[in-house]
JSON list of C-alpha atoms and ligand atoms in Angstrom, two decimals:
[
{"chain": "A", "resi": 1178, "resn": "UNK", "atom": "CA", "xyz": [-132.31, 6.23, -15.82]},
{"chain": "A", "resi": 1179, "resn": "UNK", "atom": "CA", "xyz": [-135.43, 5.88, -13.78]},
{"chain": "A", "resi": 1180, "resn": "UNK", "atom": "CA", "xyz": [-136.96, 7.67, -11.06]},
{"chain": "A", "resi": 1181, "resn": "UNK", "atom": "CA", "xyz": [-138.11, 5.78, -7.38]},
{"chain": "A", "resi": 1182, "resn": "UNK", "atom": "CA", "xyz": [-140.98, 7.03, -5.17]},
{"chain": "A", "resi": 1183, "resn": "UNK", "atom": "CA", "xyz": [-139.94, 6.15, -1.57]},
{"chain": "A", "resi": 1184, "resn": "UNK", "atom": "CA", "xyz": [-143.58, 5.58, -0.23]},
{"chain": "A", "resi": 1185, "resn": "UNK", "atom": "CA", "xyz": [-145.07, 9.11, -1.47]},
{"chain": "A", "resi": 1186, "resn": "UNK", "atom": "CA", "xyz": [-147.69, 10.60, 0.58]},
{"chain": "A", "resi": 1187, "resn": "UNK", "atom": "CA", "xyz": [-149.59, 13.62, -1.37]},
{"chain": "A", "resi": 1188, "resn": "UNK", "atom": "CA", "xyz": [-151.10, 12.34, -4.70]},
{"chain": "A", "resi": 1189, "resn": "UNK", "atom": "CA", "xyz": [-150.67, 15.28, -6.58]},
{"chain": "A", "resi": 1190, "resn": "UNK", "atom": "CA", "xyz": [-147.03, 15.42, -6.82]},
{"chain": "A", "resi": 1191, "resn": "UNK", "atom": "CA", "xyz": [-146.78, 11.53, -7.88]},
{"chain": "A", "resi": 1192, "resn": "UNK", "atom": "CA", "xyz": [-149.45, 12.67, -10.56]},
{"chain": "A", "resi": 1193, "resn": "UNK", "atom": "CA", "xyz": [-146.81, 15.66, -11.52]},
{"chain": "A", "resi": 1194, "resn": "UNK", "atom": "CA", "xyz": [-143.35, 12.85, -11.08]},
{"chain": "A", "resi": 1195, "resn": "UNK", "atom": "CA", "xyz": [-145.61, 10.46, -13.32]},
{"chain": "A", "resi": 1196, "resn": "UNK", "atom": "CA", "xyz": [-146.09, 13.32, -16.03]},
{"chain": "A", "resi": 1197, "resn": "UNK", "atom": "CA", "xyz": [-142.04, 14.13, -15.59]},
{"chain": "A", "resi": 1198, "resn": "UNK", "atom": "CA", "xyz": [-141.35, 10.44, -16.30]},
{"chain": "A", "resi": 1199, "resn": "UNK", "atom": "CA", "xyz": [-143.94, 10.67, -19.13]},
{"chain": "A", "resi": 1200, "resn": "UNK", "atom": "CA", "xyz": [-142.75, 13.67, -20.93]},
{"chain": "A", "resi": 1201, "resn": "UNK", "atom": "CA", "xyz": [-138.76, 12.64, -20.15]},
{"chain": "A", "resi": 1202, "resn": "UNK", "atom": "CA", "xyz": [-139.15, 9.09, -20.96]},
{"chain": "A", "resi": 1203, "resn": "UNK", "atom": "CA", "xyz": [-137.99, 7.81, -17.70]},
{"chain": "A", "resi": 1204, "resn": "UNK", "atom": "CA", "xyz": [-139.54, 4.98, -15.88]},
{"chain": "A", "resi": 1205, "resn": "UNK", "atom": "CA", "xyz": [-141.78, 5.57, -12.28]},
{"chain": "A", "resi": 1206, "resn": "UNK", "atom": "CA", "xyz": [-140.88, 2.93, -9.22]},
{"chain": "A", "resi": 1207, "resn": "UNK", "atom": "CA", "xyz": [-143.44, 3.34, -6.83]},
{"chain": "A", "resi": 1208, "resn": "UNK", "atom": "CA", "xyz": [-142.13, 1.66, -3.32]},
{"chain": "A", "resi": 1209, "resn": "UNK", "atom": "CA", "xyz": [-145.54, 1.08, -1.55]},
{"chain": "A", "resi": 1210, "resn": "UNK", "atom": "CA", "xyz": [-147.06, 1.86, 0.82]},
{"chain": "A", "resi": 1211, "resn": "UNK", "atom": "CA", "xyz": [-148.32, 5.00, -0.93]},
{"chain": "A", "resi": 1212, "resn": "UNK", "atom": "CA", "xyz": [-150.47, 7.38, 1.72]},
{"chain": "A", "resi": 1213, "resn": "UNK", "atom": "CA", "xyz": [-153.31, 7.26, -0.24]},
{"chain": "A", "resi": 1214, "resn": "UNK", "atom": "CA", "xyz": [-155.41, 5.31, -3.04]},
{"chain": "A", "resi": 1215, "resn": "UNK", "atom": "CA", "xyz": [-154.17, 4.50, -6.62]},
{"chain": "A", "resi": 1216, "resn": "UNK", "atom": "CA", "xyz": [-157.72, 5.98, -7.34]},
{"chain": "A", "resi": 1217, "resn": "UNK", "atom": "CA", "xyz": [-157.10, 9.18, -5.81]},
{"chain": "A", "resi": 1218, "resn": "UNK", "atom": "CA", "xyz": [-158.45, 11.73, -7.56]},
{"chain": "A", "resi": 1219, "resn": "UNK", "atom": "CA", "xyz": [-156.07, 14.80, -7.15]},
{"chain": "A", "resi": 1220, "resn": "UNK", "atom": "CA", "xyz": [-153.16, 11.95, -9.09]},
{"chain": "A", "resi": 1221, "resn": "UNK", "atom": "CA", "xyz": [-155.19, 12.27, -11.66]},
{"chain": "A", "resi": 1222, "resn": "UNK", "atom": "CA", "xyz": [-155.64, 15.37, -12.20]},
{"chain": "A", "resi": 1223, "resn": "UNK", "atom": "CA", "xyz": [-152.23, 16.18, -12.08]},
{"chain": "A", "resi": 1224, "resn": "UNK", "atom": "CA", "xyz": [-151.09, 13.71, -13.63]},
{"chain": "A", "resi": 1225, "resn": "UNK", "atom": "CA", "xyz": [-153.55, 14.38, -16.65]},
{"chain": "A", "resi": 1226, "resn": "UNK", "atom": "CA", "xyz": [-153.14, 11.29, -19.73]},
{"chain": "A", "resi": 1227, "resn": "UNK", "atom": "CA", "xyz": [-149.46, 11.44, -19.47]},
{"chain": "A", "resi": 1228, "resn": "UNK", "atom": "CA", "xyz": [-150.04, 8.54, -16.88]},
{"chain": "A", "resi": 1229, "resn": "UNK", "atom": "CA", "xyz": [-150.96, 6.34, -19.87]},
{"chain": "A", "resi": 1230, "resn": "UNK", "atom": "CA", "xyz": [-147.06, 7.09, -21.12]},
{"chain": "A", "resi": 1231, "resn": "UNK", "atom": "CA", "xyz": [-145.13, 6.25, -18.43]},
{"chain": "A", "resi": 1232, "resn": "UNK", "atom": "CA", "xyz": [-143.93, 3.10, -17.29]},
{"chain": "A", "resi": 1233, "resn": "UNK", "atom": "CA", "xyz": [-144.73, 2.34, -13.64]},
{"chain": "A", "resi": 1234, "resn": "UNK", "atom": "CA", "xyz": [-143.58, -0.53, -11.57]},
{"chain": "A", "resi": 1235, "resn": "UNK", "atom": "CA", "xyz": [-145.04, -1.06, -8.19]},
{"chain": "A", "resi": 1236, "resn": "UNK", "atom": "CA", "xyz": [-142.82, -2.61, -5.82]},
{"chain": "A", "resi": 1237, "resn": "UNK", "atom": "CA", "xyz": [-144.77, -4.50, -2.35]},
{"chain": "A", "resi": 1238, "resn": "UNK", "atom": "CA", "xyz": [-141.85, -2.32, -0.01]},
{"chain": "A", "resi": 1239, "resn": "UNK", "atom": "CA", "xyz": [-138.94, -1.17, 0.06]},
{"chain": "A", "resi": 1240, "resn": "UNK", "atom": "CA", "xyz": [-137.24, -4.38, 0.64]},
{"chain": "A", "resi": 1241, "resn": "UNK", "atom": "CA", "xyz": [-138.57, -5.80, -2.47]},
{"chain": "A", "resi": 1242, "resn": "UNK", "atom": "CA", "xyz": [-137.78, -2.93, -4.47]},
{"chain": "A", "resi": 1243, "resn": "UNK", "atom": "CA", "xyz": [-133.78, -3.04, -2.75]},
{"chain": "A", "resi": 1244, "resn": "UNK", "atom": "CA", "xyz": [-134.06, -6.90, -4.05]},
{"chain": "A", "resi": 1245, "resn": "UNK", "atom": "CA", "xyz": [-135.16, -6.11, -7.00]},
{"chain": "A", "resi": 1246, "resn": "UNK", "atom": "CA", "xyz": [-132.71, -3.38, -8.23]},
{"chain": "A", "resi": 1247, "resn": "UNK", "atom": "CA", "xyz": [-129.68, -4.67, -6.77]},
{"chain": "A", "resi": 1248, "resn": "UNK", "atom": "CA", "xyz": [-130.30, -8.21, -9.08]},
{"chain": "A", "resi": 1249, "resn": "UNK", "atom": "CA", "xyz": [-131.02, -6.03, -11.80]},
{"chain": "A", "resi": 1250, "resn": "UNK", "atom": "CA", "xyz": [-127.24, -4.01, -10.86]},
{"chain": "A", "resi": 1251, "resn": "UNK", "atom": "CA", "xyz": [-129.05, -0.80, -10.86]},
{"chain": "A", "resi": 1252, "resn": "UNK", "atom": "CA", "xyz": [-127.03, 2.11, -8.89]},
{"chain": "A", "resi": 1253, "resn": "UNK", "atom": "CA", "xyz": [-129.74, 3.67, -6.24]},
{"chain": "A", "resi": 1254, "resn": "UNK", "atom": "CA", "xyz": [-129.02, 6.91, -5.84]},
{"chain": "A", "resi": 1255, "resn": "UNK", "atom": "CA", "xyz": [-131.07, 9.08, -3.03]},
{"chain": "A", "resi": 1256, "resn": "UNK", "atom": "CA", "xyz": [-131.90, 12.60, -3.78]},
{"chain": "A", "resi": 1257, "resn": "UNK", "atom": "CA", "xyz": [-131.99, 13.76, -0.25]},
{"chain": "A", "resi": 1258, "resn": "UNK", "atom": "CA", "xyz": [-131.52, 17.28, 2.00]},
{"chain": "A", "resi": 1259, "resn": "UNK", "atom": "CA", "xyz": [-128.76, 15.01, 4.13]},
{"chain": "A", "resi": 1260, "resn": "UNK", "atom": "CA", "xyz": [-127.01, 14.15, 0.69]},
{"chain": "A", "resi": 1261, "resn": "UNK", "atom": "CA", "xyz": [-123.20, 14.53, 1.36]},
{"chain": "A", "resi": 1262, "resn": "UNK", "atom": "CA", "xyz": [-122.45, 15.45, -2.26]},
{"chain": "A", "resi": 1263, "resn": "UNK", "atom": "CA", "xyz": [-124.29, 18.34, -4.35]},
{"chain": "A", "resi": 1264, "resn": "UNK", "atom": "CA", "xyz": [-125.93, 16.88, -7.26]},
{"chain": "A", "resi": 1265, "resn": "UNK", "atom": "CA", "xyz": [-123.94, 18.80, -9.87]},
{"chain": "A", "resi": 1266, "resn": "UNK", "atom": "CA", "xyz": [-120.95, 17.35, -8.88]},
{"chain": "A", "resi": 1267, "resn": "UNK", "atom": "CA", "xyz": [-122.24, 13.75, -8.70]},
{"chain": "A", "resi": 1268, "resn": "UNK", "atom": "CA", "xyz": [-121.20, 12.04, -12.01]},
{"chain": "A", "resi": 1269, "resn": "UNK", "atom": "CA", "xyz": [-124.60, 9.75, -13.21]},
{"chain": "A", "resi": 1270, "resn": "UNK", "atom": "CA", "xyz": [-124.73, 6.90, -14.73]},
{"chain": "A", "resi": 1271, "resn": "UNK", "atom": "CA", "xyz": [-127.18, 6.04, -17.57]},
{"chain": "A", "resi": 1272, "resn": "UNK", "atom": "CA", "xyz": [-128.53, 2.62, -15.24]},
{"chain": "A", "resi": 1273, "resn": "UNK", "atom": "CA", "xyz": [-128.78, 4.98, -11.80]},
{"chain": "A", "resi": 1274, "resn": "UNK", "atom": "CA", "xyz": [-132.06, 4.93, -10.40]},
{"chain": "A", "resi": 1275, "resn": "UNK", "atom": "CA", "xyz": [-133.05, 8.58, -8.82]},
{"chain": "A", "resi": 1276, "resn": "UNK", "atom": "CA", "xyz": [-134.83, 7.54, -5.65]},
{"chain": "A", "resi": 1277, "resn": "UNK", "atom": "CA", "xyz": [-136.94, 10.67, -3.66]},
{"chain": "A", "resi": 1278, "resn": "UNK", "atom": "CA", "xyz": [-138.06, 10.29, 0.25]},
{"chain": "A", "resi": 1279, "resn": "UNK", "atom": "CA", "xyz": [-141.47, 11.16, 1.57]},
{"chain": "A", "resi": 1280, "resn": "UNK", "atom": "CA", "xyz": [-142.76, 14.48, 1.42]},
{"chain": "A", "resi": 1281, "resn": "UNK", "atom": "CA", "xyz": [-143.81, 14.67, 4.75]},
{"chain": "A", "resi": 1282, "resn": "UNK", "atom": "CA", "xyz": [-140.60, 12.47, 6.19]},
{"chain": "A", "resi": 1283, "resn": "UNK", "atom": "CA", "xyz": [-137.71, 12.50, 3.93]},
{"chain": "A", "resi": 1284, "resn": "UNK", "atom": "CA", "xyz": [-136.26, 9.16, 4.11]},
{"chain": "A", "resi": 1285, "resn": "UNK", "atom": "CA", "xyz": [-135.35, 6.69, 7.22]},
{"chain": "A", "resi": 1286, "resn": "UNK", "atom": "CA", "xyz": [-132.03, 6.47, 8.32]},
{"chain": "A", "resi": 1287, "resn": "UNK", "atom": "CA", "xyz": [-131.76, 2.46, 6.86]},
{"chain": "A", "resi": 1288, "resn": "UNK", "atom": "CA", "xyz": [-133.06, 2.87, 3.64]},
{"chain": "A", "resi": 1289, "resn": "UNK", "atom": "CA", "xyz": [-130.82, 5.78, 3.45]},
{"chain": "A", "resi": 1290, "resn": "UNK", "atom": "CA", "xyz": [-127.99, 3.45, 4.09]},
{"chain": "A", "resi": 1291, "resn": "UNK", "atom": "CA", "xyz": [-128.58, 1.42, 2.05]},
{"chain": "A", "resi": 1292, "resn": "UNK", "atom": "CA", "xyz": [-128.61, 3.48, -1.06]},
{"chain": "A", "resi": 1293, "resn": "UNK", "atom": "CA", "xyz": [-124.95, 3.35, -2.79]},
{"chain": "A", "resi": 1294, "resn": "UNK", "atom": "CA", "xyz": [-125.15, 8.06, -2.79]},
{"chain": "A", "resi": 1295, "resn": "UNK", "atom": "CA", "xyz": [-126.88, 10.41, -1.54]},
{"chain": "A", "resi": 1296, "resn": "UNK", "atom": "CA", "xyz": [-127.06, 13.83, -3.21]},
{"chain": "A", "resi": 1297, "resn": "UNK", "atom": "CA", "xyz": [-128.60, 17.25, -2.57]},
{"chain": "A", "resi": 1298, "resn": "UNK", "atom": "CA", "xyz": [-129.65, 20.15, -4.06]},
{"chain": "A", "resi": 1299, "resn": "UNK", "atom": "CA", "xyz": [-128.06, 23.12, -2.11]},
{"chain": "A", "resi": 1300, "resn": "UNK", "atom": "CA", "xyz": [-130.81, 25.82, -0.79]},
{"chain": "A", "resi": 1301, "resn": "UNK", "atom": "CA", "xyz": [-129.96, 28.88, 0.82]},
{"chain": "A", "resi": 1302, "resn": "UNK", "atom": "CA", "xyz": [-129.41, 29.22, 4.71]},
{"chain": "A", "resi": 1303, "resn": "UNK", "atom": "CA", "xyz": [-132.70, 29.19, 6.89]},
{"chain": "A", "resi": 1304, "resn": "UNK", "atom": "CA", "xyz": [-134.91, 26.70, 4.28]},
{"chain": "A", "resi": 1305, "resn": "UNK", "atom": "CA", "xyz": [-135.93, 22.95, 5.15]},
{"chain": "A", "resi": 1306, "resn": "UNK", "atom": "CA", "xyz": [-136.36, 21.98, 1.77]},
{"chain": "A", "resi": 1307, "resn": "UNK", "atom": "CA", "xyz": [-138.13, 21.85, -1.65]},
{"chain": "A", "resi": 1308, "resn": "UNK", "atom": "CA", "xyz": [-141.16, 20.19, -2.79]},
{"chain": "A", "resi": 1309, "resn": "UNK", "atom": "CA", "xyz": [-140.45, 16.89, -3.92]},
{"chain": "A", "resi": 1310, "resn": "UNK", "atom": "CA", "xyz": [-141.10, 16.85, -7.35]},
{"chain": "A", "resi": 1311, "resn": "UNK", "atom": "CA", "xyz": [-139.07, 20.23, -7.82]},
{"chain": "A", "resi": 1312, "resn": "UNK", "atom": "CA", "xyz": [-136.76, 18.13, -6.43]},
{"chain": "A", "resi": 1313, "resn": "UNK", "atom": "CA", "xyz": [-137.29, 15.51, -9.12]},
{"chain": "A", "resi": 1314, "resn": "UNK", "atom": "CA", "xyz": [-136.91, 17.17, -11.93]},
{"chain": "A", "resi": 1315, "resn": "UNK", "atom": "CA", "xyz": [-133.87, 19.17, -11.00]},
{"chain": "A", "resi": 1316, "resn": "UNK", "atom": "CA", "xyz": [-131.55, 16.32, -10.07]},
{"chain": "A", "resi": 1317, "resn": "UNK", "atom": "CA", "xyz": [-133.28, 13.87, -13.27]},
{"chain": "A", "resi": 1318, "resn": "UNK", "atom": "CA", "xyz": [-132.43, 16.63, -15.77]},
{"chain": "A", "resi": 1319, "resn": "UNK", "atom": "CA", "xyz": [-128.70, 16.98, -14.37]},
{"chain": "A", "resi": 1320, "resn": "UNK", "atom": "CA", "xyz": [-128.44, 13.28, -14.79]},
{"chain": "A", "resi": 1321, "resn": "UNK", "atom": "CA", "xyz": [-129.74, 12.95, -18.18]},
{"chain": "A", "resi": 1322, "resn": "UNK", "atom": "CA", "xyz": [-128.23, 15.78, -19.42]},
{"chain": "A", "resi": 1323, "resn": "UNK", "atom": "CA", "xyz": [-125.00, 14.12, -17.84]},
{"chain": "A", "resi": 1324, "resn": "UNK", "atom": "CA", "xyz": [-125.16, 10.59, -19.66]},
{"chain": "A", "resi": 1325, "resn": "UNK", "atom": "CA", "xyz": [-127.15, 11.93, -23.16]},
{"chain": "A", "resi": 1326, "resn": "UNK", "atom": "CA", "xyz": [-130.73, 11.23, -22.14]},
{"chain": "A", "resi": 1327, "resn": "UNK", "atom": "CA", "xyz": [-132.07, 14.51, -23.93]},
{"chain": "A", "resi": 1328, "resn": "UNK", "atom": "CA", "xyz": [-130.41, 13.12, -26.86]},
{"chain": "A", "resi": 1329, "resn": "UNK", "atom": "CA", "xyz": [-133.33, 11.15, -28.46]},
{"chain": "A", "resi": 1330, "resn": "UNK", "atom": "CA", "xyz": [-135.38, 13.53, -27.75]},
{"chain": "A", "resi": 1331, "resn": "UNK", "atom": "CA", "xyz": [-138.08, 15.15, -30.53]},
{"chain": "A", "resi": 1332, "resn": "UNK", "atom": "CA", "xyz": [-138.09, 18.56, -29.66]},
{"chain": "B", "resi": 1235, "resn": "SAM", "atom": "C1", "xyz": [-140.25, 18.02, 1.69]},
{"chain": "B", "resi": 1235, "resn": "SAM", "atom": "S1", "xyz": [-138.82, 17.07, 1.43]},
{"chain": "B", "resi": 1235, "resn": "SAM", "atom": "C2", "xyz": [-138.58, 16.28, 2.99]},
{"chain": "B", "resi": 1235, "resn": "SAM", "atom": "C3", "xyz": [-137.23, 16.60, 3.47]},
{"chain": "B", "resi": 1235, "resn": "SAM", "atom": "C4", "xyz": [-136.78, 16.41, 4.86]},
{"chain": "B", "resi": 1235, "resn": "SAM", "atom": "N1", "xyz": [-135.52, 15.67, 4.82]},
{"chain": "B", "resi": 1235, "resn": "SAM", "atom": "C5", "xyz": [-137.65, 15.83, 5.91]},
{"chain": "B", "resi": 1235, "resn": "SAM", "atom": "O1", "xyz": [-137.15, 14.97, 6.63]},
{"chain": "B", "resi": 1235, "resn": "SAM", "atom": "O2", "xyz": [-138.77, 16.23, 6.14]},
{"chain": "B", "resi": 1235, "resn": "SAM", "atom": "C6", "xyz": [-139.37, 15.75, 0.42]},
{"chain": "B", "resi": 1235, "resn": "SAM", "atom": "C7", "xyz": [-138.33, 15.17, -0.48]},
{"chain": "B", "resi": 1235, "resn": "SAM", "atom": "O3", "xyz": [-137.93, 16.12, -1.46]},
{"chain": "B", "resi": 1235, "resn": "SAM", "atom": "C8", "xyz": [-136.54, 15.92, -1.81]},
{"chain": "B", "resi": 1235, "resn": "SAM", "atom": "N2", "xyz": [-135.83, 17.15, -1.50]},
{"chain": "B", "resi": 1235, "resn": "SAM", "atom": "C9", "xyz": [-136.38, 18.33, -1.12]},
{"chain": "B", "resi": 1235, "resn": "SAM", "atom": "N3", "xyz": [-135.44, 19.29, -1.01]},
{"chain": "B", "resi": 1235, "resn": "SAM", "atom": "C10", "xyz": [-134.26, 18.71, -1.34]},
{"chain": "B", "resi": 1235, "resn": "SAM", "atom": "C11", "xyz": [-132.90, 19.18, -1.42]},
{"chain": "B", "resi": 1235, "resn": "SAM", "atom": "N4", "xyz": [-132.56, 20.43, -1.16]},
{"chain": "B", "resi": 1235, "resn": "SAM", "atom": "N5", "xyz": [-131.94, 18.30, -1.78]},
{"chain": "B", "resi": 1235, "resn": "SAM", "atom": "C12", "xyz": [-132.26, 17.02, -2.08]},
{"chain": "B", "resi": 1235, "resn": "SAM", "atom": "N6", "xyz": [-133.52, 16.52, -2.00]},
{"chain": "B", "resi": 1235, "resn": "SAM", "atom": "C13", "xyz": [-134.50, 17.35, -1.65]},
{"chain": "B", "resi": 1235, "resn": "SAM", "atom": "C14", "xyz": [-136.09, 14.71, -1.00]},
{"chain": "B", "resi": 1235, "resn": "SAM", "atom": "O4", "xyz": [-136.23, 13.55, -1.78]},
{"chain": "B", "resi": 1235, "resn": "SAM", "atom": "C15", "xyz": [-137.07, 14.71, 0.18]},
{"chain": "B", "resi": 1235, "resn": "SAM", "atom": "O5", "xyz": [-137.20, 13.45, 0.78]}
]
């Protein structure tokens, strides 16, 4: 299982995703471009020293990244508002890669296309959404606790 940043925008909640990944032991794609420096320094704060514990890969865009999964036979499943299917009753595989949209955006209409799901988390009426890494860690811990990822798990 690993987690895809669809060009994130607001450097705090990749520091809090990269701390999810950390702590969960699932690996961080970050599809550039990101909306603001690598240096930033509200990432860091949030993302404290667990970013020394996660694996990141940084993918050029979003076509390299497609490239790269799809040789690689990774499933990319979106975790999107528009999501057709509620993420409970998706069935996860251990190889799926979670991908999130933009905070700010969501996620274009192509790249949405081209991912092989796209699930939701249902909200009640009159809401537009949830914050992104919220978002994250609901629909990661479904899927690992789907396909035994909590299994090796210390505590
Ligand atoms: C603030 S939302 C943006 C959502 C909205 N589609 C838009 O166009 O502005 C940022 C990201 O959080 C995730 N997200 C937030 N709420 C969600 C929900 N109820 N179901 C699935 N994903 C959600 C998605 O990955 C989304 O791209």
């Amino acid at each position: 299982m690993r987690l895809a940043l669809f060009q994130p925008d607001i450097a705090p909640n990749v520091g809090t995703l990269l701390r999810l990944g950390a702590c969960l032991g699932v690996a961080v794609d970050v599809i550039e471009p990101c909306g603001f420096p690598a240096s930033d320094k509200s990432l860091k704060r949030a993302a404290m020293d667990y970013a020394e514990r996660v694996e990141v890969k940084r993918h050029d865009d979003w076509a390299a990244f497609n490239d790269w999964r799809r040789s690689l036979g990774h499933r990319l499943v979106l975790v999107e508002t528009s999501g057709s299917v509620t993420y409970g009753d998706f069935a996860f595989a251990a190889g799926d890669i979670l991908m999130l949209g933009r905070e700010s955006a969501g996620t274009p209409p192509d790249v949405e296309a081209a991912c092989d799901a796209v699930v939701h988390i249902p909200m009640v009426a009159g809401v537009r959404s949830l914050n992104v890494a919220i978002a994250g860690a609901i629909v990661l811990s479904e899927a690992l606790r789907q396909t035994g990822g909590y299994e090796h798990r210390d505590t």
